[in-house]
XYZ file of N, CA and C in Angstrom:
531
model
N 0.832 -1.190 0.000
C 0.000 0.000 0.000
C 0.878 1.256 0.000
N 0.383 2.277 -0.640
C 1.094 3.552 -0.659
C 0.709 4.360 0.571
N 1.727 4.854 1.246
C 1.484 5.687 2.416
C 1.991 7.090 2.121
N 1.289 8.112 2.621
C 1.746 9.483 2.374
C 3.003 9.799 3.189
N 3.806 10.674 2.641
C 4.976 11.135 3.388
C 4.514 11.979 4.556
N 5.267 11.930 5.640
C 4.891 12.678 6.828
C 6.146 13.198 7.528
N 6.090 14.412 8.038
C 7.212 14.931 8.826
C 7.136 14.508 10.288
N 6.205 13.625 10.625
C 5.932 13.281 12.016
C 7.140 12.740 12.773
N 8.056 12.073 12.112
C 9.195 11.484 12.813
C 10.427 12.361 12.850
N 10.329 13.574 12.336
C 11.506 14.420 12.194
C 11.551 15.538 13.233
N 12.757 16.095 13.451
C 12.881 17.194 14.406
C 12.098 18.436 13.957
N 11.640 19.202 14.922
C 10.950 20.457 14.629
C 11.949 21.588 14.409
N 13.132 21.459 15.021
C 14.166 22.490 14.956
C 15.507 21.828 14.688
N 16.402 22.553 14.006
C 17.741 22.028 13.748
C 18.764 23.146 13.954
N 19.838 22.843 14.662
C 20.977 23.744 14.786
C 22.159 23.051 14.118
N 22.688 23.676 13.080
C 23.872 23.169 12.396
C 25.077 23.787 13.114
N 25.495 23.176 14.197
C 26.516 23.747 15.076
C 27.923 23.599 14.498
N 28.677 24.678 14.557
C 30.080 24.639 14.155
C 30.996 25.122 15.272
N 30.415 25.596 16.379
C 31.190 26.071 17.526
C 30.529 25.607 18.820
N 31.292 25.552 19.909
C 30.678 25.224 21.203
C 29.595 26.227 21.607
N 29.761 27.472 21.215
C 28.762 28.491 21.545
C 27.428 28.212 20.858
N 27.466 27.674 19.649
C 26.235 27.305 18.957
C 25.588 26.084 19.603
N 26.405 25.149 20.074
C 25.869 24.007 20.826
C 25.189 24.520 22.091
N 25.850 25.440 22.790
C 25.286 26.039 24.002
C 23.942 26.704 23.710
N 23.843 27.439 22.597
C 22.586 28.096 22.231
C 21.477 27.060 22.043
N 21.794 25.929 21.416
C 20.809 24.871 21.244
C 20.385 24.262 22.572
N 21.341 24.017 23.445
C 21.037 23.453 24.767
C 20.203 24.440 25.584
N 20.541 25.709 25.511
C 19.755 26.727 26.220
C 18.329 26.779 25.686
N 18.145 26.638 24.371
C 16.820 26.649 23.746
C 15.965 25.492 24.266
N 16.518 24.288 24.264
C 15.711 23.133 24.696
C 15.371 23.221 26.177
N 16.287 23.768 26.951
C 16.013 23.916 28.386
C 14.906 24.959 28.602
N 14.999 26.085 27.902
C 14.023 27.172 28.059
C 12.626 26.768 27.586
N 12.560 26.086 26.426
C 11.268 25.768 25.840
C 10.821 24.324 26.074
N 11.595 23.592 26.890
C 11.250 22.212 27.262
C 11.000 21.332 26.032
N 11.958 21.398 25.111
C 11.919 20.618 23.880
C 12.920 19.477 24.024
N 12.602 18.352 23.485
C 13.516 17.209 23.506
C 14.764 17.525 22.676
N 15.921 17.100 23.154
C 17.190 17.325 22.458
C 17.661 16.035 21.805
N 18.084 16.161 20.553
C 18.640 15.041 19.816
C 19.981 15.499 19.247
N 21.071 14.881 19.688
C 22.403 15.258 19.204
C 22.855 14.216 18.190
N 23.336 14.698 17.050
C 23.874 13.782 16.048
C 24.994 14.472 15.289
N 25.868 13.655 14.760
C 26.924 14.223 13.917
C 26.784 13.691 12.500
N 26.896 12.385 12.312
C 26.681 11.840 10.969
C 25.303 11.195 10.841
N 24.669 10.889 11.950
C 23.379 10.220 11.894
C 23.512 8.738 11.620
N 24.708 8.209 11.819
C 25.019 6.805 11.556
C 24.534 5.968 12.738
N 23.299 5.490 12.661
C 22.734 4.698 13.747
C 21.678 3.766 13.176
N 21.972 2.473 13.169
C 21.055 1.493 12.603
C 19.765 1.367 13.399
N 19.762 1.839 14.640
C 18.577 1.751 15.478
C 17.646 2.953 15.296
N 18.059 3.935 14.492
C 17.223 5.098 14.247
C 17.240 6.120 15.364
N 18.212 6.034 16.265
C 18.259 6.955 17.396
C 18.830 8.314 17.020
N 19.214 8.496 15.772
C 19.752 9.784 15.350
C 18.641 10.726 14.903
N 17.410 10.352 15.147
C 16.252 11.151 14.784
C 15.272 11.122 15.942
N 14.586 12.236 16.181
C 13.601 12.276 17.256
C 12.496 13.251 16.880
N 11.292 12.755 16.830
C 10.140 13.567 16.428
C 9.960 14.774 17.339
N 9.778 15.954 16.728
C 9.472 17.161 17.484
C 10.627 17.755 18.265
N 11.809 17.205 18.112
C 12.957 17.624 18.920
C 13.701 18.804 18.299
N 14.706 19.274 19.016
C 15.727 20.126 18.431
C 16.887 19.202 18.112
N 17.237 19.129 16.850
C 18.355 18.298 16.426
C 19.603 19.163 16.413
N 20.557 18.808 17.224
C 21.826 19.523 17.305
C 22.817 18.756 16.443
N 23.117 19.286 15.277
C 23.954 18.604 14.305
C 25.380 19.084 14.443
N 26.284 18.200 14.863
C 27.687 18.555 15.110
C 28.603 18.102 13.975
N 28.033 17.694 12.867
C 28.804 17.141 11.755
C 29.926 18.067 11.267
N 29.687 19.364 11.316
C 30.695 20.307 10.817
C 31.686 20.752 11.889
N 31.599 20.178 13.064
C 32.621 20.389 14.102
C 33.654 19.282 13.885
N 34.392 19.395 12.793
C 35.217 18.272 12.352
C 36.705 18.600 12.269
N 37.148 19.570 13.045
C 38.576 19.902 13.059
C 39.391 18.704 13.547
N 40.571 18.556 12.987
C 41.521 17.530 13.417
C 42.867 18.219 13.538
N 43.431 18.165 14.738
C 44.728 18.809 14.975
C 45.697 17.793 15.584
N 46.808 17.625 14.937
C 47.865 16.734 15.421
C 48.737 17.532 16.392
N 48.990 16.972 17.578
C 49.777 17.635 18.614
C 51.064 16.832 18.828
N 52.165 17.241 18.200
C 53.409 16.470 18.323
C 54.131 16.709 19.649
N 54.675 15.652 20.214
C 55.571 15.764 21.368
C 54.933 15.727 22.728
N 53.938 16.581 22.959
C 53.297 16.618 24.264
C 51.963 17.349 24.161
N 51.137 17.148 25.189
C 49.841 17.818 25.254
C 49.612 18.257 26.690
N 49.333 19.542 26.886
C 49.048 20.085 28.223
C 47.538 20.116 28.423
N 47.085 19.491 29.505
C 45.658 19.503 29.810
C 45.188 20.918 30.087
N 43.984 21.237 29.617
C 43.397 22.543 29.874
C 43.179 22.760 31.358
N 43.523 23.964 31.832
C 43.316 24.308 33.240
C 44.189 23.522 34.189
N 45.322 23.041 33.713
C 46.144 22.140 34.517
C 47.600 22.259 34.102
N 48.460 21.836 34.985
C 49.877 21.765 34.658
C 50.288 20.397 34.151
N 49.352 19.458 34.089
C 49.671 18.107 33.661
C 50.013 18.087 32.175
N 51.130 17.464 31.862
C 51.573 17.338 30.478
C 51.663 15.858 30.129
N 51.007 15.477 29.035
C 51.125 14.126 28.517
C 52.247 14.120 27.498
N 53.230 13.269 27.718
C 54.334 13.126 26.769
C 53.897 12.204 25.642
N 54.302 12.551 24.447
C 53.941 11.756 23.279
C 53.014 12.535 22.378
N 52.739 11.987 21.236
C 51.896 12.638 20.246
C 50.427 12.362 20.537
N 49.597 13.359 20.311
C 48.158 13.212 20.496
C 47.452 13.851 19.313
N 46.161 13.637 19.245
C 45.344 14.271 18.214
C 44.100 14.838 18.897
N 43.738 16.058 18.527
C 42.531 16.707 19.025
C 41.527 16.727 17.879
N 40.324 16.219 18.132
C 39.320 16.133 17.063
C 37.989 16.693 17.539
N 37.238 17.262 16.601
C 35.895 17.733 16.882
C 34.914 16.580 16.877
N 33.766 16.780 17.488
C 32.762 15.717 17.616
C 32.311 15.157 16.274
N 32.359 15.972 15.217
C 31.890 15.522 13.910
C 32.965 14.935 13.019
N 34.209 14.875 13.512
C 35.292 14.311 12.692
C 35.020 12.837 12.425
N 35.092 12.464 11.149
C 34.791 11.081 10.772
C 36.050 10.218 10.806
N 35.844 8.933 11.046
C 36.950 7.983 11.200
C 37.950 8.074 10.047
N 37.451 8.070 8.828
C 38.355 8.074 7.676
C 39.261 9.298 7.700
N 38.704 10.451 8.035
C 39.489 11.685 8.072
C 40.527 11.650 9.189
N 40.167 11.061 10.321
C 41.113 10.936 11.437
C 42.246 9.986 11.053
N 41.885 8.862 10.444
C 42.920 7.924 9.989
C 43.879 8.583 9.001
N 43.345 9.342 8.049
C 44.205 10.005 7.070
C 45.117 11.040 7.734
N 44.585 11.805 8.690
C 45.381 12.836 9.366
C 46.514 12.227 10.186
N 46.233 11.136 10.888
C 47.279 10.523 11.704
C 48.261 9.731 10.849
N 47.793 9.189 9.737
C 48.681 8.442 8.842
C 49.785 9.335 8.267
N 49.502 10.605 8.104
C 50.519 11.544 7.611
C 51.727 11.609 8.553
N 51.516 11.202 9.817
C 52.582 11.196 10.819
C 52.996 9.761 11.162
N 52.589 8.816 10.312
C 52.903 7.391 10.474
C 52.376 6.843 11.798
N 51.187 7.284 12.160
C 50.538 6.833 13.401
C 49.087 6.509 13.114
N 48.423 5.940 14.094
C 46.998 5.676 13.994
C 46.368 5.923 15.351
N 45.076 5.770 15.423
C 44.327 5.950 16.662
C 43.364 4.782 16.819
N 42.838 4.621 18.013
C 41.825 3.605 18.258
C 40.508 4.167 17.750
N 40.117 3.741 16.554
C 38.870 4.192 15.922
C 38.169 3.001 15.300
N 36.963 3.234 14.867
C 36.166 2.177 14.266
C 36.495 1.936 12.806
N 35.905 0.904 12.256
C 36.179 0.515 10.885
C 35.280 1.176 9.851
N 34.137 1.697 10.263
C 33.235 2.337 9.310
C 33.711 3.760 9.043
N 34.024 4.057 7.804
C 34.608 5.354 7.437
C 33.707 6.534 7.765
N 32.402 6.347 7.698
C 31.476 7.467 7.851
C 31.024 7.722 9.282
N 31.514 6.952 10.239
C 31.155 7.160 11.641
C 31.989 8.313 12.185
N 31.355 9.186 12.955
C 32.104 10.291 13.555
C 32.517 9.936 14.979
N 33.521 10.627 15.445
C 34.128 10.302 16.726
C 33.214 10.615 17.918
N 32.353 11.650 17.818
C 31.505 12.023 18.951
C 30.622 10.892 19.438
N 29.821 10.337 18.552
C 28.952 9.227 18.919
C 29.730 7.952 19.184
N 30.786 7.759 18.427
C 31.611 6.555 18.563
C 32.224 6.459 19.961
N 32.837 7.532 20.426
C 33.486 7.508 21.749
C 32.455 7.419 22.863
N 31.344 8.137 22.742
C 30.344 8.089 23.813
C 29.663 6.725 23.897
N 29.803 5.917 22.855
C 29.311 4.542 22.892
C 30.395 3.555 23.308
N 31.529 4.042 23.754
C 32.643 3.192 24.185
C 33.764 3.192 23.171
N 33.433 2.931 21.924
C 34.434 2.955 20.871
C 35.149 1.635 20.667
N 34.421 0.626 20.231
C 35.025 -0.674 19.939
C 35.884 -0.585 18.680
N 36.987 -1.305 18.676
C 37.941 -1.236 17.575
C 38.692 -2.556 17.474
N 39.281 -2.801 16.306
C 40.133 -3.984 16.185
C 41.394 -3.819 17.036
N 41.700 -2.606 17.465
C 42.859 -2.357 18.322
C 42.520 -2.440 19.810
N 41.247 -2.655 20.144
C 40.796 -2.612 21.528
C 41.462 -3.666 22.420
N 41.722 -4.859 21.914
C 42.354 -5.886 22.756
C 43.708 -5.445 23.272
N 44.407 -4.657 22.483
C 45.748 -4.212 22.881
C 45.755 -2.835 23.556
N 44.906 -1.908 23.066
C 44.974 -0.518 23.521
C 43.731 -0.042 24.263
N 42.747 -0.893 24.443
C 41.511 -0.494 25.104
C 40.535 0.126 24.122
N 39.396 0.502 24.632
C 38.386 1.152 23.810
C 38.820 2.579 23.490
N 38.182 3.189 22.518
C 38.496 4.587 22.189
C 38.284 5.477 23.408
N 37.219 5.241 24.165
C 36.939 6.055 25.354
C 38.064 5.955 26.386
N 38.757 4.832 26.439
C 39.871 4.659 27.374
C 41.058 5.544 27.005
N 41.124 5.965 25.771
C 42.265 6.723 25.266
C 42.028 8.225 25.213
N 40.867 8.668 25.608
C 40.551 10.102 25.627
C 41.212 10.719 26.853
N 41.900 11.850 26.663
C 42.551 12.511 27.804
C 41.890 13.836 28.172
N 41.011 14.332 27.302
C 40.330 15.590 27.608
C 39.124 15.745 26.697
N 38.060 16.332 27.242
C 36.841 16.551 26.477
C 36.324 17.954 26.761
N 35.993 18.683 25.699
C 35.254 19.934 25.870
C 33.796 19.578 25.662
N 32.947 20.022 26.573
C 31.551 19.594 26.554
C 30.644 20.760 26.939
N 29.426 20.733 26.423
C 28.388 21.659 26.859
C 27.450 20.860 27.757
N 27.297 21.309 28.983
C 26.464 20.601 29.955
C 24.988 20.930 29.736
N 24.086 20.135 30.302
C 22.656 20.447 30.190
C 22.291 21.825 30.743
N 23.092 22.352 31.668
C 22.823 23.698 32.196
C 23.372 24.789 31.281
N 24.041 24.408 30.183
C 24.534 25.372 29.213
C 25.937 25.878 29.463
N 26.674 25.225 30.332
C 28.062 25.623 30.579
C 28.981 24.910 29.591
N 29.956 25.641 29.069
C 30.987 25.046 28.226
C 32.163 24.734 29.138
N 32.450 23.442 29.307
C 33.481 23.010 30.249
C 34.536 22.154 29.568
N 35.708 22.141 30.184
C 36.753 21.192 29.816
C 36.812 20.180 30.951
N 36.745 18.914 30.593
C 36.800 17.835 31.580
C 38.021 16.970 31.287
N 38.806 16.722 32.335
C 39.981 15.857 32.231
C 40.288 15.299 33.614
N 41.422 14.677 33.784
C 41.743 14.054 35.073
C 41.986 15.076 36.180
N 42.202 16.351 35.825
C 42.502 17.371 36.819
C 41.362 18.336 37.095
N 40.419 18.464 36.197
C 39.279 19.351 36.432
C 38.010 18.707 35.896
N 36.922 18.938 36.624
C 35.632 18.325 36.272
C 35.799 16.811 36.125
N 36.467 16.235 37.111
C 36.836 14.816 37.072
C 35.630 13.883 36.997
N 34.584 14.175 37.759
C 33.405 13.303 37.733
C 32.721 13.338 36.361
N 32.692 14.511 35.758
C 32.127 14.637 34.416
C 32.995 13.880 33.405
N 34.292 13.989 33.559
C 35.222 13.260 32.688
C 34.970 11.765 32.796
N 34.809 11.277 34.023
C 34.510 9.862 34.242
C 33.188 9.490 33.570
N 32.176 10.316 33.761
C 30.855 9.995 33.210
C 30.869 9.969 31.681
N 31.591 10.900 31.068
C 31.628 10.961 29.613
C 32.392 9.785 29.009
N 33.393 9.311 29.710
C 34.210 8.203 29.197
C 33.764 6.860 29.742
N 33.095 6.862 30.886
C 32.729 5.603 31.508
C 33.908 4.922 32.158
N 34.939 5.720 32.483
C 36.174 5.185 33.080
C 36.397 5.896 34.396
N 36.671 5.145 35.438
C 36.914 5.737 36.752
C 38.254 6.465 36.767
N 38.250 7.741 37.184
C 39.481 8.538 37.215
C 39.873 8.951 38.624
N 39.065 8.591 39.624
C 39.368 8.944 41.004
C 39.400 7.682 41.837
N 39.923 7.794 43.024
C 40.020 6.601 43.879
C 39.111 6.669 45.094
N 38.033 7.445 45.026
C 37.136 7.517 46.190
C 36.035 6.512 46.157
């Protein structure tokens, strides 16, 4: 049978976020107007969870910067320095692009095999990889996260500041209490 097309399953509002401030504006909107929030970057979800009827869809796909940090990385708001090379990526950076960026330095990262998956959803889901048996999940390898909280604060979470939030975002215990 032919069924008519319907917008019933789609978001009512969309923010094409390219900065943390735009993410904050979207979070502030949903809090103020009591609208459901749906965050997606590539929308790569076989369960259909990248869509929510009547919601504000916060699209982070264009937050896709990739920066290679050679030698060391200093945690934000901290004196802690990680020795070694690291990579800083935006929530919308896709696996293929991250692999290509790190390959230029003859390195790789713990990422998934699907080229079109972005790191934001991948890491928040744990981040299974063929490298996981040796190096852990992708979430185990995260050393810092910039995040917009439900209250609309833009925070940096790492082992030295916002530790409980860092633990919650990675699912890894960072304190000994």
